[in-house]
């Protein structure tokens, strides 16, 4: 059976998309993925080489701002004893496009983005370190009527104080003098640029894609029509507390706005949280770099329905899940991390 399925990679600048693509291409070229195989190699493999060759040397793939990676991968997928030919289109893009789309809602939505809106699966890459807390409104509680009456009564009962000479305040008269540093942070001017928080930018992108598919706010796509894998990249570097709790809890606590948006607009079975380490550690660390050259691999972490935290070396698991749903999780060679 021949089908054409598209998985779109979305995420901000430095969220790990390029490294993940490089690791997937390297694994496909060396047949390291158990369920995915390249059906054929393209005539021009330049884009593949630019992604995979640095990883063979233990280096991260680099890219210029003007460069794009749009890979058409003809894949042979083995699933439940049957073999399917699938054309998988994975598009990488400059993360700064998010900010351009955020600022220019009408003209920023290019044909390339319109094509992404028809993807069967979305892989949303977010680096946990980039999750900034959203501003919150601090509400000061007003005193009750009884508290106000007691305060008024206390003021009336106070005896008038004897007049005393007010002490001089040199700082009030002459200023604070020479200071080593500012006493309080400088308040930004109204016309200064504001950095868009990662969570707001991703929600805005999802709104674009939903609008292009004709989905109203709160309207869920049909089950299996559009699956979203939320990936916490560089999972090897997150705090041990989150490694014990798992990626689902990290997003619920650190990105509640995004988590609520997804659960309000998609079916629960079409959402899954992953922790992803494309290289298993930091390649800038010489020791890990040597280990990666000898045994190049990464890992994927997720929570099952019972809350257990599982890990596998299969980096393609988020792609397989985006295409096949929970069926892709069955039979995976995994390690139990937390029960």
mmCIF file of C-alpha atoms in Angstrom:
data_model
loop_
_atom_site.group_PDB
_atom_site.id
_atom_site.type_symbol
_atom_site.label_atom_id
_atom_site.label_comp_id
_atom_site.label_asym_id
_atom_site.label_seq_id
_atom_site.Cartn_x
_atom_site.Cartn_y
_atom_site.Cartn_z
ATOM 1 C CA UNK A 1 0.000 0.000 0.000
ATOM 2 C CA UNK A 2 1.517 3.362 -1.010
ATOM 3 C CA UNK A 3 0.648 6.423 0.991
ATOM 4 C CA UNK A 4 2.120 9.860 1.251
ATOM 5 C CA UNK A 5 2.490 11.123 4.790
ATOM 6 C CA UNK A 6 4.056 14.349 5.960
ATOM 7 C CA UNK A 7 5.617 15.061 9.313
ATOM 8 C CA UNK A 8 6.504 18.708 9.963
ATOM 9 C CA UNK A 9 9.212 19.767 12.399
ATOM 10 C CA UNK A 10 8.438 22.993 14.274
ATOM 11 C CA UNK A 11 10.465 24.821 16.875
ATOM 12 C CA UNK A 12 12.375 27.977 17.663
ATOM 13 C CA UNK A 13 15.990 28.817 17.007
ATOM 14 C CA UNK A 14 18.369 26.427 18.763
ATOM 15 C CA UNK A 15 15.595 23.986 19.689
ATOM 16 C CA UNK A 16 17.451 20.967 18.278
ATOM 17 C CA UNK A 17 15.715 20.373 14.916
ATOM 18 C CA UNK A 18 18.890 20.342 12.796
ATOM 19 C CA UNK A 19 20.750 17.967 15.115
ATOM 20 C CA UNK A 20 17.746 15.645 15.185
ATOM 21 C CA UNK A 21 17.493 15.579 11.385
ATOM 22 C CA UNK A 22 21.210 14.839 11.164
ATOM 23 C CA UNK A 23 20.908 11.987 13.655
ATOM 24 C CA UNK A 24 17.901 10.523 11.795
ATOM 25 C CA UNK A 25 19.691 10.677 8.440
ATOM 26 C CA UNK A 26 22.819 9.080 9.917
ATOM 27 C CA UNK A 27 20.736 6.291 11.475
ATOM 28 C CA UNK A 28 18.879 5.693 8.188
ATOM 29 C CA UNK A 29 22.128 5.494 6.224
ATOM 30 C CA UNK A 30 23.575 2.923 8.629
ATOM 31 C CA UNK A 31 20.335 0.930 9.078
ATOM 32 C CA UNK A 32 20.273 1.642 12.830
ATOM 33 C CA UNK A 33 16.494 2.117 12.944
ATOM 34 C CA UNK A 34 14.532 -1.083 13.430
ATOM 35 C CA UNK A 35 11.283 -0.084 11.679
ATOM 36 C CA UNK A 36 12.384 2.530 9.132
ATOM 37 C CA UNK A 37 14.555 2.038 6.065
ATOM 38 C CA UNK A 38 15.452 4.278 3.150
ATOM 39 C CA UNK A 39 13.858 2.836 0.011
ATOM 40 C CA UNK A 40 16.321 4.628 -2.245
ATOM 41 C CA UNK A 41 19.006 7.292 -2.070
ATOM 42 C CA UNK A 42 18.570 10.596 -3.916
ATOM 43 C CA UNK A 43 20.787 11.486 -6.861
ATOM 44 C CA UNK A 44 22.036 14.567 -5.011
ATOM 45 C CA UNK A 45 22.894 13.619 -1.442
ATOM 46 C CA UNK A 46 24.468 16.973 -0.527
ATOM 47 C CA UNK A 47 21.739 17.903 1.947
ATOM 48 C CA UNK A 48 22.019 14.495 3.608
ATOM 49 C CA UNK A 49 25.807 14.747 3.888
ATOM 50 C CA UNK A 50 25.720 18.226 5.428
ATOM 51 C CA UNK A 51 23.509 16.891 8.174
ATOM 52 C CA UNK A 52 25.111 13.522 8.909
ATOM 53 C CA UNK A 53 28.853 13.981 8.256
ATOM 54 C CA UNK A 54 29.556 16.327 11.211
ATOM 55 C CA UNK A 55 27.954 13.809 13.577
ATOM 56 C CA UNK A 56 30.306 11.104 12.309
ATOM 57 C CA UNK A 57 33.129 13.318 13.597
ATOM 58 C CA UNK A 58 31.363 13.961 16.869
ATOM 59 C CA UNK A 59 30.390 17.525 15.919
ATOM 60 C CA UNK A 60 27.008 19.223 15.751
ATOM 61 C CA UNK A 61 25.700 19.994 12.239
ATOM 62 C CA UNK A 62 25.856 23.717 11.514
ATOM 63 C CA UNK A 63 23.750 25.826 9.202
ATOM 64 C CA UNK A 64 23.674 29.359 7.893
ATOM 65 C CA UNK A 65 20.599 31.511 8.420
ATOM 66 C CA UNK A 66 19.756 31.427 4.712
ATOM 67 C CA UNK A 67 20.046 27.637 4.443
ATOM 68 C CA UNK A 68 17.050 25.315 4.427
ATOM 69 C CA UNK A 69 16.753 21.573 4.811
ATOM 70 C CA UNK A 70 13.676 20.104 3.157
ATOM 71 C CA UNK A 71 14.177 16.359 2.871
ATOM 72 C CA UNK A 72 11.978 14.019 0.875
ATOM 73 C CA UNK A 73 12.615 10.627 2.421
ATOM 74 C CA UNK A 74 11.280 7.547 0.608
ATOM 75 C CA UNK A 75 10.873 5.084 3.466
ATOM 76 C CA UNK A 76 9.980 1.450 3.856
ATOM 77 C CA UNK A 77 8.105 1.000 7.127
ATOM 78 C CA UNK A 78 7.713 -2.385 8.787
ATOM 79 C CA UNK A 79 4.718 -2.483 11.085
ATOM 80 C CA UNK A 80 2.972 -5.543 12.493
ATOM 81 C CA UNK A 81 4.480 -7.926 9.938
ATOM 82 C CA UNK A 82 3.425 -5.807 6.960
ATOM 83 C CA UNK A 83 5.598 -3.549 4.820
ATOM 84 C CA UNK A 84 4.464 -0.120 3.644
ATOM 85 C CA UNK A 85 6.142 2.371 1.348
ATOM 86 C CA UNK A 86 5.825 5.910 2.732
ATOM 87 C CA UNK A 87 7.114 9.191 1.408
ATOM 88 C CA UNK A 88 8.095 11.249 4.443
ATOM 89 C CA UNK A 89 8.694 14.972 4.021
ATOM 90 C CA UNK A 90 10.612 16.619 6.829
ATOM 91 C CA UNK A 91 11.161 20.366 6.587
ATOM 92 C CA UNK A 92 13.659 22.245 8.723
ATOM 93 C CA UNK A 93 13.617 26.037 8.858
ATOM 94 C CA UNK A 94 15.260 29.042 10.453
ATOM 95 C CA UNK A 95 13.766 29.494 13.919
ATOM 96 C CA UNK A 96 13.645 33.261 13.454
ATOM 97 C CA UNK A 97 10.733 32.690 11.056
ATOM 98 C CA UNK A 98 8.577 32.219 14.144
ATOM 99 C CA UNK A 99 9.145 35.804 15.215
ATOM 100 C CA UNK A 100 8.486 37.068 11.675
ATOM 101 C CA UNK A 101 5.212 35.151 11.571
ATOM 102 C CA UNK A 102 4.299 36.443 14.993
ATOM 103 C CA UNK A 103 4.855 40.054 13.902
ATOM 104 C CA UNK A 104 3.342 39.788 10.404
ATOM 105 C CA UNK A 105 0.241 37.627 10.602
ATOM 106 C CA UNK A 106 -0.973 38.373 7.092
ATOM 107 C CA UNK A 107 2.139 38.346 4.899
ATOM 108 C CA UNK A 108 4.354 36.048 6.979
ATOM 109 C CA UNK A 109 2.307 32.929 6.264
ATOM 110 C CA UNK A 110 4.099 31.737 3.119
ATOM 111 C CA UNK A 111 3.100 28.864 0.773
ATOM 112 C CA UNK A 112 5.737 26.778 2.554
ATOM 113 C CA UNK A 113 3.881 27.277 5.819
ATOM 114 C CA UNK A 114 0.556 26.533 4.165
ATOM 115 C CA UNK A 115 1.994 23.196 3.027
ATOM 116 C CA UNK A 116 2.991 22.408 6.619
ATOM 117 C CA UNK A 117 -0.580 22.934 7.742
ATOM 118 C CA UNK A 118 -1.608 19.728 5.952
ATOM 119 C CA UNK A 119 0.896 17.567 7.836
ATOM 120 C CA UNK A 120 -0.385 14.344 9.309
ATOM 121 C CA UNK A 121 1.943 14.784 12.281
ATOM 122 C CA UNK A 122 3.712 17.684 13.971
ATOM 123 C CA UNK A 123 6.901 17.383 15.981
ATOM 124 C CA UNK A 124 7.179 20.449 18.246
ATOM 125 C CA UNK A 125 10.737 20.968 19.465
ATOM 126 C CA UNK A 126 11.200 22.997 22.647
ATOM 127 C CA UNK A 127 14.412 23.253 24.648
ATOM 128 C CA UNK A 128 13.398 23.251 28.353
ATOM 129 C CA UNK A 129 15.983 25.936 29.148
ATOM 130 C CA UNK A 130 14.097 28.291 26.792
ATOM 131 C CA UNK A 131 10.847 28.042 28.749
ATOM 132 C CA UNK A 132 10.549 31.490 30.304
ATOM 133 C CA UNK A 133 7.820 32.055 32.902
ATOM 134 C CA UNK A 134 5.019 34.176 31.490
ATOM 135 C CA UNK A 135 4.273 37.481 33.242
ATOM 136 C CA UNK A 136 1.630 37.207 35.913
ATOM 137 C CA UNK A 137 -0.667 39.916 37.278
ATOM 138 C CA UNK A 138 -0.034 40.459 40.987
ATOM 139 C CA UNK A 139 -3.299 41.290 42.724
ATOM 140 C CA UNK A 140 -3.112 42.987 46.118
ATOM 141 C CA UNK A 141 -5.939 41.952 48.432
ATOM 142 C CA UNK A 142 -8.092 44.824 49.664
ATOM 143 C CA UNK A 143 -8.820 45.086 53.412
ATOM 144 C CA UNK A 144 -12.262 43.995 54.573
ATOM 145 C CA UNK A 145 -14.775 46.502 55.959
ATOM 146 C CA UNK A 146 -14.096 45.267 59.505
ATOM 147 C CA UNK A 147 -10.331 45.719 59.071
ATOM 148 C CA UNK A 148 -10.867 49.247 57.759
ATOM 149 C CA UNK A 149 -13.136 50.156 60.717
ATOM 150 C CA UNK A 150 -10.627 48.802 63.256
ATOM 151 C CA UNK A 151 -7.804 50.733 61.590
ATOM 152 C CA UNK A 152 -9.889 53.936 61.612
ATOM 153 C CA UNK A 153 -10.733 53.448 65.310
ATOM 154 C CA UNK A 154 -7.087 52.872 66.203
ATOM 155 C CA UNK A 155 -6.055 56.070 64.436
ATOM 156 C CA UNK A 156 -8.644 58.122 66.363
ATOM 157 C CA UNK A 157 -7.547 56.691 69.715
ATOM 158 C CA UNK A 158 -3.903 57.518 69.133
ATOM 159 C CA UNK A 159 -2.649 60.425 71.256
ATOM 160 C CA UNK A 160 -1.070 63.300 69.335
ATOM 161 C CA UNK A 161 2.684 63.038 69.379
ATOM 162 C CA UNK A 162 4.899 65.867 70.571
ATOM 163 C CA UNK A 163 6.428 67.791 67.740
ATOM 164 C CA UNK A 164 10.041 66.837 67.177
ATOM 165 C CA UNK A 165 12.591 68.293 64.904
ATOM 166 C CA UNK A 166 12.804 66.325 61.704
ATOM 167 C CA UNK A 167 16.189 64.780 61.180
ATOM 168 C CA UNK A 168 17.961 65.830 58.025
ATOM 169 C CA UNK A 169 18.356 63.221 55.313
ATOM 170 C CA UNK A 170 21.609 63.805 53.385
ATOM 171 C CA UNK A 171 20.585 61.426 50.643
ATOM 172 C CA UNK A 172 17.293 63.259 50.135
ATOM 173 C CA UNK A 173 19.128 66.572 50.012
ATOM 174 C CA UNK A 174 22.173 65.664 47.956
ATOM 175 C CA UNK A 175 21.224 62.450 46.183
ATOM 176 C CA UNK A 176 22.520 58.900 46.674
ATOM 177 C CA UNK A 177 26.091 59.735 45.696
ATOM 178 C CA UNK A 178 28.335 57.349 43.762
ATOM 179 C CA UNK A 179 26.805 53.889 43.483
ATOM 180 C CA UNK A 180 28.566 50.672 42.518
ATOM 181 C CA UNK A 181 25.509 49.386 40.654
ATOM 182 C CA UNK A 182 21.908 50.251 39.969
ATOM 183 C CA UNK A 183 19.629 49.672 42.949
ATOM 184 C CA UNK A 184 16.807 48.308 40.795
ATOM 185 C CA UNK A 185 16.579 46.972 37.218
ATOM 186 C CA UNK A 186 16.066 49.554 34.516
ATOM 187 C CA UNK A 187 12.493 49.704 33.270
ATOM 188 C CA UNK A 188 12.227 49.050 29.540
ATOM 189 C CA UNK A 189 10.969 51.880 27.361
ATOM 190 C CA UNK A 190 7.615 51.418 25.540
ATOM 191 C CA UNK A 191 9.248 51.458 22.092
ATOM 192 C CA UNK A 192 11.898 48.825 22.863
ATOM 193 C CA UNK A 193 11.565 45.371 21.213
ATOM 194 C CA UNK A 194 10.014 42.630 23.325
ATOM 195 C CA UNK A 195 11.232 39.046 23.065
ATOM 196 C CA UNK A 196 8.330 36.722 22.327
ATOM 197 C CA UNK A 197 8.250 33.872 24.880
ATOM 198 C CA UNK A 198 8.745 30.461 23.267
ATOM 199 C CA UNK A 199 5.376 29.157 24.470
ATOM 200 C CA UNK A 200 3.450 32.084 22.972
ATOM 201 C CA UNK A 201 5.288 31.749 19.647
ATOM 202 C CA UNK A 202 4.501 28.009 19.388
ATOM 203 C CA UNK A 203 0.829 28.579 20.271
ATOM 204 C CA UNK A 204 0.690 31.288 17.597
ATOM 205 C CA UNK A 205 2.144 28.891 15.012
ATOM 206 C CA UNK A 206 -0.425 26.260 15.921
ATOM 207 C CA UNK A 207 -3.162 28.858 15.534
ATOM 208 C CA UNK A 208 -1.900 29.589 11.991
ATOM 209 C CA UNK A 209 -1.872 25.910 11.080
ATOM 210 C CA UNK A 210 -5.320 25.288 12.562
ATOM 211 C CA UNK A 211 -6.778 28.294 10.729
ATOM 212 C CA UNK A 212 -5.401 26.994 7.422
ATOM 213 C CA UNK A 213 -7.110 23.649 8.067
ATOM 214 C CA UNK A 214 -10.393 25.437 8.748
ATOM 215 C CA UNK A 215 -10.532 24.521 12.433
ATOM 216 C CA UNK A 216 -12.428 26.823 14.778
ATOM 217 C CA UNK A 217 -11.107 27.514 18.307
ATOM 218 C CA UNK A 218 -11.780 24.467 20.450
ATOM 219 C CA UNK A 219 -12.657 22.296 17.423
ATOM 220 C CA UNK A 220 -10.659 19.080 17.474
ATOM 221 C CA UNK A 221 -9.516 17.392 14.250
ATOM 222 C CA UNK A 222 -10.790 13.871 13.643
ATOM 223 C CA UNK A 223 -8.898 11.272 15.664
ATOM 224 C CA UNK A 224 -5.633 10.288 13.981
ATOM 225 C CA UNK A 225 -5.897 13.065 11.412
ATOM 226 C CA UNK A 226 -3.275 15.257 13.064
ATOM 227 C CA UNK A 227 -1.027 13.977 15.854
ATOM 228 C CA UNK A 228 1.268 16.272 17.813
ATOM 229 C CA UNK A 229 4.437 15.084 19.526
ATOM 230 C CA UNK A 230 5.794 17.614 22.003
ATOM 231 C CA UNK A 231 9.556 17.094 22.274
ATOM 232 C CA UNK A 232 11.715 18.432 25.114
ATOM 233 C CA UNK A 233 15.095 18.499 23.358
ATOM 234 C CA UNK A 234 18.491 18.070 25.058
ATOM 235 C CA UNK A 235 16.758 15.857 27.633
ATOM 236 C CA UNK A 236 20.158 14.670 28.888
ATOM 237 C CA UNK A 237 20.782 18.195 30.224
ATOM 238 C CA UNK A 238 17.521 18.743 32.148
ATOM 239 C CA UNK A 239 17.489 18.738 35.928
ATOM 240 C CA UNK A 240 17.313 15.324 37.583
ATOM 241 C CA UNK A 241 13.963 16.291 39.128
ATOM 242 C CA UNK A 242 12.364 16.465 35.682
ATOM 243 C CA UNK A 243 14.131 13.312 34.532
ATOM 244 C CA UNK A 244 12.385 11.503 37.389
ATOM 245 C CA UNK A 245 9.005 13.159 36.722
ATOM 246 C CA UNK A 246 9.172 12.791 32.940
ATOM 247 C CA UNK A 247 8.540 15.136 30.002
ATOM 248 C CA UNK A 248 4.759 15.237 30.428
ATOM 249 C CA UNK A 249 5.077 16.720 33.924
ATOM 250 C CA UNK A 250 7.743 19.170 32.758
ATOM 251 C CA UNK A 251 5.444 20.665 30.138
ATOM 252 C CA UNK A 252 2.457 20.720 32.497
ATOM 253 C CA UNK A 253 4.394 22.655 35.121
ATOM 254 C CA UNK A 254 6.747 24.775 32.988
ATOM 255 C CA UNK A 255 4.487 25.448 29.980
ATOM 256 C CA UNK A 256 0.899 25.302 31.301
ATOM 257 C CA UNK A 257 -0.449 27.676 28.634
ATOM 258 C CA UNK A 258 0.802 25.459 25.797
ATOM 259 C CA UNK A 259 -0.293 22.293 27.572
ATOM 260 C CA UNK A 260 -3.807 23.657 28.151
ATOM 261 C CA UNK A 261 -4.043 24.851 24.544
ATOM 262 C CA UNK A 262 -3.137 21.428 23.173
ATOM 263 C CA UNK A 263 -5.529 19.532 25.448
ATOM 264 C CA UNK A 264 -8.330 21.960 24.602
ATOM 265 C CA UNK A 265 -7.902 21.685 20.828
ATOM 266 C CA UNK A 266 -6.801 18.077 20.182
ATOM 267 C CA UNK A 267 -7.893 14.626 21.290
ATOM 268 C CA UNK A 268 -5.788 13.227 24.177
ATOM 269 C CA UNK A 269 -4.789 10.162 22.132
ATOM 270 C CA UNK A 270 -3.343 12.496 19.465
ATOM 271 C CA UNK A 271 -0.921 14.126 21.914
ATOM 272 C CA UNK A 272 2.246 12.676 23.408
ATOM 273 C CA UNK A 273 5.175 14.201 25.306
ATOM 274 C CA UNK A 274 8.728 13.025 24.616
ATOM 275 C CA UNK A 275 12.121 13.784 26.080
ATOM 276 C CA UNK A 276 14.711 13.732 23.283
ATOM 277 C CA UNK A 277 18.498 13.590 23.268
ATOM 278 C CA UNK A 278 19.679 13.298 19.669
ATOM 279 C CA UNK A 279 23.304 12.646 20.687
ATOM 280 C CA UNK A 280 22.893 11.148 24.170
ATOM 281 C CA UNK A 281 24.825 14.017 25.758
ATOM 282 C CA UNK A 282 26.738 17.215 25.025
ATOM 283 C CA UNK A 283 29.182 16.854 22.127
ATOM 284 C CA UNK A 284 31.023 19.922 23.439
ATOM 285 C CA UNK A 285 32.146 17.673 26.294
ATOM 286 C CA UNK A 286 35.330 15.958 25.055
ATOM 287 C CA UNK A 287 34.673 12.805 27.063
ATOM 288 C CA UNK A 288 31.161 12.349 25.697
ATOM 289 C CA UNK A 289 32.357 13.273 22.206
ATOM 290 C CA UNK A 290 34.795 10.327 22.279
ATOM 291 C CA UNK A 291 32.057 8.005 23.560
ATOM 292 C CA UNK A 292 29.701 9.182 20.804
ATOM 293 C CA UNK A 293 32.313 8.520 18.088
ATOM 294 C CA UNK A 294 32.657 4.947 19.324
ATOM 295 C CA UNK A 295 28.933 4.376 19.889
ATOM 296 C CA UNK A 296 26.868 7.062 18.135
ATOM 297 C CA UNK A 297 23.372 7.041 19.534
ATOM 298 C CA UNK A 298 20.756 9.162 21.273
ATOM 299 C CA UNK A 299 17.624 8.277 23.176
ATOM 300 C CA UNK A 300 13.939 9.045 23.491
ATOM 301 C CA UNK A 301 11.985 9.146 26.765
ATOM 302 C CA UNK A 302 8.207 9.059 27.217
ATOM 303 C CA UNK A 303 5.510 8.120 29.738
ATOM 304 C CA UNK A 304 3.039 5.328 29.104
ATOM 305 C CA UNK A 305 -0.633 5.262 30.108
ATOM 306 C CA UNK A 306 0.193 3.943 33.596
ATOM 307 C CA UNK A 307 2.716 6.733 34.255
ATOM 308 C CA UNK A 308 5.851 4.643 33.827
ATOM 309 C CA UNK A 309 8.812 6.506 32.304
ATOM 310 C CA UNK A 310 10.436 4.532 29.501
ATOM 311 C CA UNK A 311 13.534 5.045 27.364
ATOM 312 C CA UNK A 312 14.621 3.708 23.986
ATOM 313 C CA UNK A 313 17.502 4.319 21.601
ATOM 314 C CA UNK A 314 15.005 4.565 18.752
ATOM 315 C CA UNK A 315 15.195 8.249 17.762
ATOM 316 C CA UNK A 316 12.541 7.702 15.094
ATOM 317 C CA UNK A 317 9.905 6.815 17.700
ATOM 318 C CA UNK A 318 8.287 10.314 17.635
ATOM 319 C CA UNK A 319 8.024 10.064 13.830
ATOM 320 C CA UNK A 320 6.553 6.562 14.001
ATOM 321 C CA UNK A 321 4.076 7.669 16.656
ATOM 322 C CA UNK A 322 3.056 10.722 14.583
ATOM 323 C CA UNK A 323 2.270 8.358 11.705
ATOM 324 C CA UNK A 324 0.765 5.341 13.502
ATOM 325 C CA UNK A 325 -0.263 6.556 16.974
ATOM 326 C CA UNK A 326 0.087 4.359 20.058
ATOM 327 C CA UNK A 327 0.578 1.305 17.854
ATOM 328 C CA UNK A 328 4.161 2.557 17.373
ATOM 329 C CA UNK A 329 4.842 2.280 21.118
ATOM 330 C CA UNK A 330 4.055 -1.442 21.245
ATOM 331 C CA UNK A 331 6.954 -3.814 20.826
ATOM 332 C CA UNK A 332 9.612 -1.131 21.204
ATOM 333 C CA UNK A 333 12.860 -2.202 22.840
ATOM 334 C CA UNK A 334 12.699 0.042 25.892
ATOM 335 C CA UNK A 335 14.231 0.469 29.324
ATOM 336 C CA UNK A 336 12.116 1.186 32.402
ATOM 337 C CA UNK A 337 13.401 4.316 34.152
ATOM 338 C CA UNK A 338 10.632 5.083 36.660
ATOM 339 C CA UNK A 339 7.547 3.122 37.629
#
